[in-house]
Amino acid sequence: TGIGIAHAQLDAIFSAFAQGDSSTARRFGGSGLGLAIVKRLVELMGGAISVTSTPGEGSEFVCDIPFELDESANSGTPVGARPLCGGRWLVADDHPRERLALAARIADCGAETVDSAATGAALEAIGRAAGANRPYAGVVFGRAPRAGDPRALAEFICEVRARGAGAPGIVAALAADSMHADLAELERIGFGPELRCAWVVKPAKRREFEIALACAAGRAIAPPACGAQSAPAAAPTDAERTANPRPLKILLADDSPDNRILVRAFLKTLPYEIDVAENGAAAIEAVKRANYDLLLMDIQMPVVDGIEATRAIRAWERGNGRGRTPIIALTASALDEAVRRSRAAGCDGHVSKPVKRATLIAAIAAAADSGVCAKDNPGPAGDGRLETAMEQGKRTIVEIDADLRDLAPAFIDHKRADAARLRSAIEGADFAAIAAIAHKIKGEGGSYGFDEMTRIGAALEAAALSGGIENARREIARLADYLDSVEIVYR
């Protein structure tokens, strides 16, 4: 999906230090060595690489390498250890090559049969299979029925689920460039483990794909061997609790879509069923409707904030004879006063934003093990995330976790939209709006690995609260410069 390559340049691009258009070095970087290295590696393995391209539309590279089949591999993995262990599956995708690739991955995980169909024909295939009393165990969607329309994917999945108890499990393989929009629509229809639904971002790692398939099939991943017995276990250590979490039903109350997506991405490989509430009032109603093992409560939310929501939940628990559900406060403030207020309202723990994955998982593990969080996390410093800022021309290079590769670009786009809203607010001297947007940026930036963004958000919030319009202008300009110059490197 890139800029494409002119036909006359196709042979030259495989030469060292060659590029189809030398001007791209200034816009996109690169030295022209990558394809030369790839070509040499492929040829060393007795293969060949070729390319077809249309300028302005993109390029397709094909690599053919001969391999010998290892016959011993057929019996090397016991079927009982594979995540699917039989069952019929359907791949629904409009692209034949994508269908073939997804089908091969599902077969590798132990499916009995893998059929495929274009997305428009998937419902008919599901109906035919059910009518023949050979229903599909699951369906993997490679893309939305109408390309680029996440609502179509959500509506289509609703139709599949409407078929009742015989409906197959569902895995949505999402494209990285539309993932945020797709997830927002899937979240709207309650897409999650409780409905035997899961999602991965293409290209998914093998383990992530296996976990998603197992969830859709209603299986635990890598089950123990039948009849296996074990001696009574000693009390788990903190590391063991974190590495082997028990299933939990969690309510996440947060008004920020970016934060909700981030937390769900942090926890997606763990056996947690996560419901969401967009404000404190919705959180209160959710607690009244369902039993949760744990609540993650953002403190600053519209309608009813996290402090008032926690107080209301604690009062409702006492009035209805309900046990105390552990509540972990999530807040962009690490000040002692913020911790004291959340504790006084009834929170059991406090995780400061920017939220770090390891800190969040450890807090949840502690709450699950003891019923309350053993201690507050110390704040945003020192979890080992690396950020480096090197001025090379106008670039700011930020190194962040590879787990966020699919989330970070869309997050930066969202912050550019926030920066535009900030510029409008400063022109109208709307300090309340500036403070609200700055508070959100302060809480979100470091969670995604952009610690400088958190610092700018904190300074901007302070300027807005004090009415310092010049300071606010300066911080908004800093944010705009940062967003224009940031370049992401994944580790």
Coordinates of C-alpha atoms in Angstrom, one line a residue, residues 251 253 277 279-285 287-288 295 297-299 301-317 327 345-347:
L251 CA -15.2 -3.9 34.9
A253 CA -14.6 2.4 33.9
A277 CA -18.3 1.7 31.3
N279 CA -18.5 7.1 33.0
G280 CA -19.2 6.6 36.7
A281 CA -23.0 6.4 36.4
A282 CA -22.6 3.5 33.9
A283 CA -20.2 1.8 36.2
I284 CA -22.7 1.9 39.1
E285 CA -25.4 0.4 37.0
V287 CA -22.1 -3.4 39.2
K288 CA -25.8 -3.7 40.1
L295 CA -13.2 -2.9 39.1
M297 CA -12.0 2.9 38.1
D298 CA -10.8 6.0 36.4
I299 CA -11.1 8.9 38.8
M301 CA -14.8 11.0 34.3
P302 CA -17.9 12.9 33.1
V303 CA -21.5 12.5 34.5
V304 CA -20.3 10.8 37.8
D305 CA -16.6 10.8 38.6
G306 CA -14.7 7.8 39.9
I307 CA -14.7 9.0 43.6
E308 CA -18.5 9.4 43.7
A309 CA -19.0 6.2 41.7
T310 CA -16.9 4.3 44.3
R311 CA -18.8 5.8 47.2
A312 CA -22.1 4.8 45.6
I313 CA -20.9 1.3 44.9
R314 CA -19.8 0.8 48.5
A315 CA -23.1 2.1 49.8
W316 CA -25.0 -0.2 47.4
E317 CA -22.9 -3.2 48.5
I327 CA -11.6 -1.4 43.2
A345 CA -14.0 6.8 48.9
G346 CA -13.5 3.0 49.2
C347 CA -10.8 2.2 46.6

